[in-house]
Amino acid sequence: MNEIISQYFDLSEMSKHFDQVLDGFVLTLELSLIAGTLALLWGLILSLLRQVPGKPFLPVRFLTVAYIDVFRGIPLLMIILLISGSLAFLPLPDAITIPHWLGKPDTFWYGVMALTITYGAYMAEVYRAGIEAVPGGQMEAARSLGMSHGQAMRNVIVPQAVRKVFAPLLNDFIALMKDTTLVGVIALNEVAHVGRDIQGEAFNSSALTLGAIMFLIVTLPLARLVDKLISREQSRFTRGAPRVEAL
Amino acid sequence: MESTALSGGAMLRLENIHKRFGKLEVLRGINLEVKRGEVVCVLGPSGSGKSTLLRCVNLLEPPEQGEIFVEGHDICKGPGSAAGEAGWELDFVRQRVGIVFQQFNLFPQKTALENVSLAPERVLKRPPKEARAKGTALLERVGLADKLDEYPDRLSGGQQQRVAIARALAMDPHVMLFDEVTSALDPELVKEVLDAMRELANEGMTMIVVTHELGFAREVGDQVVFMDDGVIVEQGKPADVLDNPREERTKRFLGLVLER
């Protein structure tokens, strides 16, 4: 028992490395927020491209579906390695292949790219579910009032769809946040990488545990929020029925 | 085209409209002319193609064959051809033909007033202030002056349907289509919606009304059309069609409706 406590919950070990771990976690948060925001936008764009009507856009729809299928089917870790390993050698401006925007290292931006590419595909599917859950009469009403497909999407369909899938999107965001730790393998000093370095030097995992606790401080309230949103959404559909309070 | 010249006096003219869903031929050659200011009531059993006919007129379901003229303008050039949407005058028809649906289809995230002013703002590019002023006037006209800022789910079915009528009118349509607009309503709410439609007819709006309300058809309709199985079986003055139907199918249908 003592070994468990000293290996994972050594308070002096934790306090000694607290600043270092916190720095790593701040980087994790920054990575999550930037990649999460971009993935939310990219996913929405993908879901809209997937639904553009008309024959001329058939290739667009096909390519979008192919993209979504491909990047949901490849492990994020491999995407990270593929980007970080070879992007620098591509014949593109250095600002893109070896980015240092906002004073962040190139590994940070490789992580942002990989997370956006992969989670954009996941989120596109969530948005699609939301768009398809909006009754068809809404699009007909909007179109019959003279709105174009795009106007109807923007003003009528997407606002309703996003409301419906807010909880699953947030769920995906939590998953994305946890997956930022994978960017540690390309030596970005996010919280897991920092924790692992300390672990290697100190032969003690308490710094990593500290990082895990920092994760929980953020993810647990978010998970509760997701639950709350889901039950609220459901009670909208079962209005009038007796409400079962969540435990 | 010759028919363009002929349809000069007609608000709306349908020529040999065909529409199929897969193997099912829902409309099998519909010809109909609606004069300016006329109210045409379309009756018929469910599945007879009434709703599809309305949806063809504003190109929600473009016909595969036949021509539709709105104010003498062919809105459906070369149906069935590869032209697709390019051959449909969507803007022309949708800014002249308004439709009200059975299920209201109000935008749930918008207030009554926003429902009415949204399309004029976004499609006609009216200044928001002007669109809201007009929306307010329209909602007052259908008796909802006190519900401007309510969301649809706070309104009764009858109130929602009146908002939907105001919403369609906000686009200044020249023709209004009503697709069984009272069928989803509780009986006590039907009258308020029919009253709003009656008033609209009295003001001279050209209307096509798909309905099961024989009383309304008799009183407000200038023309009654009875449809069955994708064709127009009988049409004429309400008194003729409703009181002295010639066709067996019309008699049977009216018998069933009146027996209720």
Coordinates of C-alpha atoms in Angstrom, one line a residue:
Chain A
M1 CA 0.0 0.0 0.0
N2 CA 2.8 2.3 0.9
E3 CA 4.4 1.6 -2.4
I4 CA 1.3 2.6 -4.2
I5 CA 1.1 5.9 -2.4
S6 CA 4.7 6.7 -2.8
Q7 CA 4.8 5.8 -6.5
Y8 CA 1.6 7.7 -7.5
F9 CA 0.7 10.1 -4.8
D10 CA 4.0 11.4 -3.3
L11 CA 3.1 14.9 -2.3
S12 CA 6.6 16.2 -2.1
E13 CA 7.3 14.8 -5.6
M14 CA 4.1 16.6 -6.8
S15 CA 4.9 19.9 -5.2
K16 CA 8.5 19.8 -6.4
H17 CA 7.3 19.5 -10.0
F18 CA 4.1 21.4 -9.7
D19 CA 5.1 24.4 -11.8
Q20 CA 6.6 22.3 -14.5
V21 CA 3.5 20.1 -14.7
L22 CA 1.2 23.1 -14.6
D23 CA 3.1 24.7 -17.5
G24 CA 2.6 21.5 -19.4
F25 CA -1.1 21.5 -18.6
V26 CA -1.4 25.1 -19.7
L27 CA 0.1 24.1 -23.1
T28 CA -2.4 21.2 -23.2
L29 CA -5.2 23.6 -22.6
E30 CA -4.0 25.9 -25.3
L31 CA -3.6 23.1 -27.7
S32 CA -7.1 21.8 -26.8
L33 CA -8.8 25.2 -27.2
I34 CA -7.1 26.1 -30.5
A35 CA -7.5 22.6 -32.1
G36 CA -11.0 22.2 -30.6
T37 CA -12.2 25.5 -32.1
L38 CA -10.7 24.7 -35.5
A39 CA -12.1 21.2 -35.4
L40 CA -15.6 22.6 -34.6
L41 CA -15.4 24.9 -37.5
W42 CA -13.8 22.4 -39.9
G43 CA -16.4 19.8 -38.9
L44 CA -19.2 22.2 -39.6
I45 CA -17.8 23.1 -43.0
L46 CA -17.4 19.4 -43.9
S47 CA -20.9 18.6 -42.8
L48 CA -22.2 21.4 -45.0
L49 CA -20.1 20.4 -48.0
R50 CA -21.5 16.9 -47.5
Q51 CA -25.0 18.2 -48.0
V52 CA -24.7 20.7 -50.8
P53 CA -27.5 19.8 -53.2
G54 CA -27.4 19.4 -57.0
K55 CA -25.6 17.3 -59.5
P56 CA -22.7 19.6 -60.2
F57 CA -21.6 19.2 -56.5
L58 CA -21.6 15.4 -56.7
P59 CA -17.7 15.3 -56.7
V60 CA -17.7 17.7 -53.7
R61 CA -20.0 15.4 -51.7
F62 CA -18.1 12.3 -52.7
L63 CA -14.7 13.8 -51.7
T64 CA -16.2 15.0 -48.4
V65 CA -17.6 11.6 -47.5
A66 CA -14.2 10.0 -48.5
Y67 CA -12.3 12.5 -46.3
I68 CA -14.6 11.8 -43.4
D69 CA -14.3 8.0 -43.8
V70 CA -10.6 8.1 -44.2
F71 CA -9.7 10.2 -41.3
R72 CA -12.1 8.5 -38.9
G73 CA -10.4 5.3 -39.9
I74 CA -6.7 6.3 -39.3
P75 CA -5.3 6.5 -35.7
L76 CA -4.6 10.0 -34.6
L77 CA -1.1 9.0 -33.6
M78 CA -0.3 8.1 -37.1
I79 CA -1.6 11.3 -38.5
I80 CA 0.6 13.2 -36.0
L81 CA 3.6 11.2 -37.1
L82 CA 2.8 11.6 -40.8
I83 CA 2.5 15.4 -40.4
S84 CA 5.4 16.0 -38.1
G85 CA 7.8 13.7 -40.0
S86 CA 7.4 15.0 -43.5
L87 CA 5.6 18.3 -43.6
A88 CA 8.9 20.2 -43.2
F89 CA 10.2 18.6 -46.4
L90 CA 7.2 19.6 -48.6
P91 CA 7.7 22.4 -51.2
L92 CA 5.6 24.9 -49.3
P93 CA 6.4 28.2 -47.6
D94 CA 8.3 27.7 -44.3
A95 CA 5.6 29.5 -42.4
I96 CA 3.3 26.6 -43.1
T97 CA 5.7 23.6 -43.0
I98 CA 7.7 24.8 -40.0
P99 CA 5.1 27.0 -38.2
H100 CA 6.0 29.1 -35.2
W101 CA 2.8 31.2 -34.9
L102 CA 2.0 32.8 -31.6
G103 CA 5.4 31.9 -30.3
K104 CA 4.5 28.2 -30.2
P105 CA 6.9 25.5 -31.4
D106 CA 6.3 23.7 -34.7
T107 CA 5.3 20.5 -32.8
F108 CA 2.4 22.4 -31.3
W109 CA 1.1 23.4 -34.7
Y110 CA 1.6 19.9 -36.1
G111 CA -0.6 18.7 -33.2
V112 CA -3.2 21.4 -34.0
M113 CA -3.2 20.2 -37.6
A114 CA -3.6 16.5 -36.8
L115 CA -6.2 17.1 -34.2
T116 CA -8.2 19.4 -36.5
I117 CA -8.0 17.0 -39.4
T118 CA -9.1 14.0 -37.3
Y119 CA -11.6 15.6 -35.0
G120 CA -13.1 17.6 -37.9
A121 CA -14.1 14.3 -39.4
Y122 CA -15.6 13.1 -36.2
M123 CA -17.5 16.3 -35.6
A124 CA -18.7 16.5 -39.2
E125 CA -20.6 13.3 -38.4
V126 CA -22.1 14.8 -35.2
Y127 CA -23.2 17.9 -37.1
R128 CA -24.7 15.7 -39.8
A129 CA -26.8 13.9 -37.2
G130 CA -28.0 17.2 -36.0
I131 CA -28.8 18.5 -39.5
E132 CA -30.7 15.3 -40.3
A133 CA -32.6 15.6 -37.0
V134 CA -34.1 18.9 -38.1
P135 CA -37.5 18.1 -39.6
G136 CA -37.6 18.3 -43.4
G137 CA -40.4 20.9 -43.2
Q138 CA -38.0 23.4 -41.9
M139 CA -35.9 23.4 -45.1
E140 CA -39.1 23.4 -47.2
A141 CA -40.5 26.4 -45.3
A142 CA -37.3 28.3 -45.7
R143 CA -36.9 27.5 -49.4
S144 CA -40.6 28.3 -50.1
L145 CA -39.9 31.8 -48.6
G146 CA -37.3 32.3 -51.3
M147 CA -34.2 31.5 -49.3
S148 CA -31.4 29.8 -51.1
H149 CA -30.1 26.5 -49.8
G150 CA -27.2 28.3 -48.1
Q151 CA -29.4 31.0 -46.5
A152 CA -31.8 28.3 -45.2
M153 CA -28.8 26.4 -43.8
R154 CA -27.4 29.5 -42.1
N155 CA -30.6 31.0 -40.8
V156 CA -32.8 28.0 -40.1
I157 CA -31.2 24.6 -40.2
V158 CA -27.7 25.0 -38.6
P159 CA -28.9 27.0 -35.5
Q160 CA -31.4 24.2 -34.7
A161 CA -28.9 21.4 -35.6
V162 CA -26.2 22.8 -33.3
R163 CA -28.6 23.1 -30.5
K164 CA -29.5 19.5 -30.9
V165 CA -25.9 18.3 -30.9
F166 CA -24.3 20.6 -28.5
A167 CA -23.8 17.8 -25.9
P168 CA -22.2 15.3 -28.3
L169 CA -20.0 18.0 -29.7
L170 CA -18.8 18.8 -26.2
N171 CA -18.2 15.1 -25.7
D172 CA -16.0 15.1 -28.7
F173 CA -14.2 18.1 -27.3
I174 CA -13.5 16.3 -24.1
A175 CA -12.1 13.4 -26.2
L176 CA -10.0 15.8 -28.2
M177 CA -8.6 17.3 -25.1
K178 CA -7.5 13.9 -23.8
D179 CA -6.0 13.0 -27.1
T180 CA -3.8 16.1 -27.1
T181 CA -1.5 13.9 -24.9
L182 CA -0.6 12.0 -28.1
V183 CA 1.2 15.1 -29.4
G184 CA 3.7 14.4 -26.6
V185 CA 5.3 11.7 -28.8
I186 CA 6.7 14.4 -31.1
A187 CA 8.3 16.0 -28.0
L188 CA 5.8 18.7 -27.4
N189 CA 6.1 19.6 -23.7
E190 CA 2.4 19.1 -22.9
V191 CA 1.4 17.7 -19.6
A192 CA 1.9 13.9 -20.4
H193 CA 5.3 14.5 -21.9
V194 CA 6.4 16.6 -19.0
G195 CA 5.1 14.0 -16.6
R196 CA 6.9 11.2 -18.4
D197 CA 10.2 13.0 -18.4
I198 CA 10.0 13.5 -14.7
Q199 CA 8.9 9.9 -14.3
G200 CA 12.0 8.8 -16.2
E201 CA 14.4 10.8 -14.0
A202 CA 12.7 10.3 -10.6
F203 CA 11.6 6.7 -11.1
N204 CA 8.3 7.9 -9.6
S205 CA 4.9 8.6 -11.3
S206 CA 3.5 11.2 -9.0
A207 CA 4.1 14.0 -11.4
L208 CA 2.1 12.1 -14.0
T209 CA -0.7 11.6 -11.5
L210 CA -0.7 15.3 -10.8
G211 CA -1.2 15.9 -14.5
A212 CA -4.0 13.4 -14.6
I213 CA -5.6 15.2 -11.6
M214 CA -5.4 18.5 -13.5
F215 CA -7.2 16.8 -16.4
L216 CA -10.0 15.6 -14.1
I217 CA -10.4 19.1 -12.7
V218 CA -11.4 20.2 -16.2
T219 CA -13.0 17.1 -17.7
L220 CA -15.3 16.1 -14.8
P221 CA -17.3 19.4 -14.7
L222 CA -17.5 19.2 -18.5
A223 CA -18.8 15.6 -18.4
R224 CA -21.4 16.7 -15.9
L225 CA -22.4 19.6 -18.1
V226 CA -22.8 17.2 -21.0
D227 CA -25.1 15.0 -18.9
K228 CA -27.1 18.0 -17.9
L229 CA -27.5 19.2 -21.5
I230 CA -28.6 15.8 -22.6
S231 CA -31.2 15.4 -20.0
R232 CA -32.5 18.9 -20.7
E233 CA -32.7 18.2 -24.4
Q234 CA -34.6 15.0 -23.7
S235 CA -37.0 16.7 -21.3
R236 CA -37.8 19.0 -24.2
F237 CA -39.1 16.1 -26.2
T238 CA -41.0 14.5 -23.3
R239 CA -42.5 17.6 -21.9
G240 CA -45.6 16.8 -19.9
A241 CA -44.2 13.4 -18.9
P242 CA -43.0 13.1 -15.3
R243 CA -39.4 14.0 -15.2
V244 CA -36.9 11.5 -13.9
E245 CA -34.2 13.4 -12.0
A246 CA -30.7 12.3 -12.7
L247 CA -28.9 10.8 -9.7
Chain B
M1 CA -44.9 29.6 -77.2
E2 CA -48.6 29.8 -78.0
S3 CA -49.8 28.9 -74.5
T4 CA -47.8 31.9 -73.1
A5 CA -49.9 34.2 -75.0
L6 CA -53.1 32.4 -74.1
S7 CA -52.3 32.4 -70.4
G8 CA -52.1 36.2 -70.4
G9 CA -55.2 36.7 -68.2
A10 CA -54.4 33.8 -65.9
M11 CA -52.5 34.2 -62.7
L12 CA -51.5 30.6 -62.8
R13 CA -51.8 28.0 -65.5
L14 CA -50.8 24.3 -65.3
E15 CA -50.5 22.3 -68.5
N16 CA -50.3 18.5 -68.4
I17 CA -48.4 18.2 -65.2
H18 CA -47.0 14.8 -64.4
K19 CA -45.1 13.8 -61.3
R20 CA -44.0 10.4 -60.1
F21 CA -42.2 9.2 -57.0
G22 CA -40.4 6.1 -58.1
K23 CA -42.9 3.8 -59.6
L24 CA -45.9 5.7 -58.2
E25 CA -47.3 8.2 -60.6
V26 CA -48.8 10.8 -58.3
L27 CA -50.0 13.3 -60.9
R28 CA -51.1 12.1 -64.3
G29 CA -51.7 15.1 -66.5
I30 CA -53.1 18.0 -64.6
N31 CA -54.5 21.0 -66.4
L32 CA -55.7 23.9 -64.4
E33 CA -56.1 27.7 -64.8
V34 CA -56.5 30.1 -61.9
K35 CA -57.5 33.6 -62.6
R36 CA -56.3 36.6 -60.7
G37 CA -58.2 37.0 -57.5
E38 CA -59.8 33.6 -57.8
V39 CA -60.0 31.1 -54.9
V40 CA -59.7 27.5 -56.0
C41 CA -60.5 24.8 -53.5
V42 CA -59.0 21.3 -54.2
L43 CA -60.8 18.4 -52.6
G44 CA -60.0 14.7 -52.8
P45 CA -59.2 11.6 -50.9
S46 CA -55.8 11.3 -49.3
G47 CA -53.2 10.1 -51.8
S48 CA -55.0 11.7 -54.6
G49 CA -52.1 14.0 -55.4
K50 CA -53.6 17.3 -54.0
S51 CA -50.6 18.2 -51.9
T52 CA -48.1 17.1 -54.5
L53 CA -49.9 19.4 -57.0
L54 CA -49.4 22.4 -54.6
R55 CA -45.8 21.4 -54.1
C56 CA -45.3 21.3 -57.9
V57 CA -46.7 24.8 -58.3
N58 CA -43.9 26.3 -56.1
L59 CA -41.3 23.8 -57.3
L60 CA -40.8 22.1 -54.0
E61 CA -41.5 19.0 -56.1
P62 CA -40.8 20.0 -59.6
P63 CA -42.9 18.2 -62.2
E64 CA -41.3 15.7 -64.6
Q65 CA -43.5 16.8 -67.4
G66 CA -45.7 19.7 -68.3
E67 CA -45.4 23.4 -67.9
I68 CA -46.3 25.9 -65.2
F69 CA -47.0 29.5 -65.9
V70 CA -47.1 32.1 -63.2
E71 CA -48.4 35.4 -64.5
G72 CA -47.7 34.1 -68.0
H73 CA -44.1 33.3 -67.2
D74 CA -43.0 29.7 -67.7
I75 CA -41.3 28.8 -64.4
C76 CA -40.4 25.2 -65.3
K77 CA -38.7 25.2 -68.6
G78 CA -37.9 21.7 -69.9
P79 CA -39.0 19.7 -66.9
G80 CA -37.3 16.3 -66.8
S81 CA -34.4 17.7 -68.9
A82 CA -30.8 17.8 -67.7
A83 CA -31.3 21.5 -67.0
G84 CA -32.4 20.6 -63.5
E85 CA -32.6 23.6 -61.2
A86 CA -31.1 25.7 -63.9
G87 CA -34.4 25.3 -65.8
W88 CA -36.6 26.3 -62.9
E89 CA -37.3 29.9 -62.1
L90 CA -37.0 29.4 -58.4
D91 CA -36.6 33.0 -57.4
F92 CA -39.4 34.1 -59.7
V93 CA -41.9 31.5 -58.3
R94 CA -40.9 31.7 -54.7
Q95 CA -41.2 35.4 -54.5
R96 CA -44.6 35.3 -56.1
V97 CA -46.1 32.2 -54.7
G98 CA -46.5 31.7 -50.9
I99 CA -47.3 28.4 -49.2
V100 CA -48.7 27.5 -45.8
F101 CA -48.2 23.9 -44.7
Q102 CA -50.3 21.5 -42.7
Q103 CA -47.6 21.2 -40.0
F104 CA -47.0 25.0 -39.8
N105 CA -43.2 24.6 -40.1
L106 CA -42.5 27.7 -38.1
F107 CA -38.9 28.2 -37.2
P108 CA -38.8 27.1 -33.5
Q109 CA -35.7 29.2 -32.5
K110 CA -37.3 32.4 -33.7
T111 CA -40.1 34.5 -32.2
A112 CA -43.4 35.0 -34.1
L113 CA -42.2 38.3 -35.4
E114 CA -38.8 37.0 -36.3
N115 CA -40.4 34.1 -38.2
V116 CA -42.3 36.7 -40.3
S117 CA -39.5 39.2 -40.8
L118 CA -36.6 36.8 -41.5
A119 CA -37.2 36.1 -45.2
P120 CA -37.9 39.7 -46.1
E121 CA -34.7 40.7 -44.4
R122 CA -32.5 38.0 -45.8
V123 CA -34.1 37.4 -49.2
L124 CA -35.6 40.8 -50.2
K125 CA -32.8 42.7 -48.2
R126 CA -35.3 44.9 -46.5
P127 CA -33.9 47.0 -43.7
P128 CA -34.6 45.1 -40.4
K129 CA -36.7 48.0 -39.0
E130 CA -38.9 48.0 -42.1
A131 CA -39.3 44.2 -42.1
R132 CA -40.2 44.2 -38.4
A133 CA -42.8 47.0 -38.9
K134 CA -44.4 45.1 -41.7
G135 CA -44.2 41.9 -39.8
T136 CA -45.9 43.5 -36.9
A137 CA -48.7 44.8 -39.1
L138 CA -49.2 41.4 -40.7
L139 CA -49.4 39.7 -37.3
E140 CA -51.9 42.3 -36.1
R141 CA -53.9 41.6 -39.2
V142 CA -54.2 37.9 -38.3
G143 CA -55.1 38.8 -34.7
L144 CA -51.7 38.2 -33.0
A145 CA -50.7 41.7 -32.0
D146 CA -50.0 40.5 -28.5
K147 CA -47.9 37.5 -29.5
L148 CA -45.1 39.2 -31.4
D149 CA -42.3 38.0 -29.1
E150 CA -43.6 34.6 -28.3
Y151 CA -41.8 31.5 -29.5
P152 CA -43.8 29.0 -31.6
D153 CA -43.9 26.4 -28.8
R154 CA -45.7 28.8 -26.6
L155 CA -48.5 29.3 -29.2
S156 CA -51.6 27.2 -29.9
G157 CA -51.8 25.4 -33.2
G158 CA -54.3 27.9 -34.5
Q159 CA -52.0 30.8 -33.5
Q160 CA -49.0 29.0 -35.1
Q161 CA -50.8 28.6 -38.3
R162 CA -51.8 32.2 -38.4
V163 CA -48.2 33.2 -37.9
A164 CA -47.3 30.9 -40.8
I165 CA -49.9 32.7 -42.9
A166 CA -48.4 36.1 -41.9
R167 CA -44.9 34.7 -42.7
A168 CA -46.0 33.8 -46.2
L169 CA -47.7 37.1 -46.8
A170 CA -44.6 39.0 -45.7
M171 CA -43.0 38.1 -49.0
D172 CA -45.8 39.9 -50.9
P173 CA -47.0 36.8 -52.8
H174 CA -49.3 37.1 -55.7
V175 CA -50.6 33.6 -55.2
M176 CA -51.1 31.8 -51.9
L177 CA -51.2 28.0 -51.6
F178 CA -52.7 26.4 -48.6
D179 CA -51.9 22.7 -48.0
E180 CA -54.5 21.2 -45.6
V181 CA -53.7 24.0 -43.2
T182 CA -56.5 23.1 -40.7
S183 CA -56.0 19.3 -40.7
A184 CA -53.5 19.3 -37.9
L185 CA -55.6 21.6 -35.7
D186 CA -57.9 20.9 -32.8
P187 CA -61.5 21.5 -34.0
E188 CA -62.0 24.6 -31.9
L189 CA -59.0 26.2 -33.5
V190 CA -60.0 25.6 -37.1
K191 CA -62.3 28.6 -37.3
E192 CA -59.7 31.3 -36.5
V193 CA -57.5 30.0 -39.3
L194 CA -60.3 29.8 -41.8
D195 CA -61.4 33.3 -40.8
A196 CA -57.9 34.6 -41.6
M197 CA -58.0 32.9 -45.0
R198 CA -61.5 34.2 -45.7
E199 CA -60.4 37.7 -45.1
L200 CA -57.5 37.2 -47.4
A201 CA -59.8 35.9 -50.1
N202 CA -62.1 38.9 -49.6
E203 CA -59.1 41.2 -50.2
G204 CA -58.6 39.7 -53.6
M205 CA -55.7 37.3 -53.0
T206 CA -55.4 34.5 -55.6
M207 CA -55.5 31.2 -53.6
I208 CA -55.3 27.5 -54.1
V209 CA -56.7 25.8 -51.0
V210 CA -56.3 22.1 -50.5
T211 CA -58.9 21.3 -47.8
H212 CA -61.5 19.0 -46.4
E213 CA -63.6 21.9 -45.2
L214 CA -66.5 21.7 -47.5
G215 CA -68.2 24.7 -45.8
F216 CA -65.2 26.9 -46.6
A217 CA -65.0 25.6 -50.2
R218 CA -68.7 26.4 -50.7
E219 CA -68.6 29.8 -49.2
V220 CA -65.2 31.1 -50.3
G221 CA -64.3 29.1 -53.3
D222 CA -64.9 30.4 -56.8
Q223 CA -64.0 27.1 -58.2
V224 CA -63.9 23.6 -56.7
V225 CA -61.6 20.9 -58.1
F226 CA -62.1 17.3 -57.2
M227 CA -59.0 15.1 -57.6
D228 CA -58.6 11.4 -57.4
D229 CA -55.8 9.1 -58.4
G230 CA -53.6 11.9 -59.8
V231 CA -56.2 13.4 -62.1
I232 CA -58.8 16.1 -61.9
V233 CA -62.1 14.2 -61.9
E234 CA -64.4 17.1 -61.8
Q235 CA -64.3 20.9 -61.5
G236 CA -66.6 23.8 -61.5
K237 CA -68.6 26.2 -59.3
P238 CA -68.8 25.0 -55.7
A239 CA -72.6 24.7 -55.9
D240 CA -72.3 22.5 -59.0
V241 CA -69.5 20.2 -57.8
L242 CA -70.6 20.0 -54.1
D243 CA -74.4 19.8 -54.6
N244 CA -74.8 18.2 -58.0
P245 CA -71.6 16.1 -58.6
R246 CA -71.7 14.4 -62.0
E247 CA -69.0 11.9 -61.4
E248 CA -69.5 8.7 -59.4
R249 CA -66.1 9.2 -57.6
T250 CA -67.0 12.7 -56.5
K251 CA -70.4 11.5 -55.2
R252 CA -68.8 8.7 -53.2
F253 CA -66.1 11.0 -51.7
L254 CA -68.6 13.7 -50.8
G255 CA -70.8 11.0 -49.3
L256 CA -68.0 9.8 -47.1
V257 CA -67.0 13.3 -46.0
L258 CA -70.5 14.3 -45.2
E259 CA -71.2 11.1 -43.2
R260 CA -68.6 12.0 -40.6

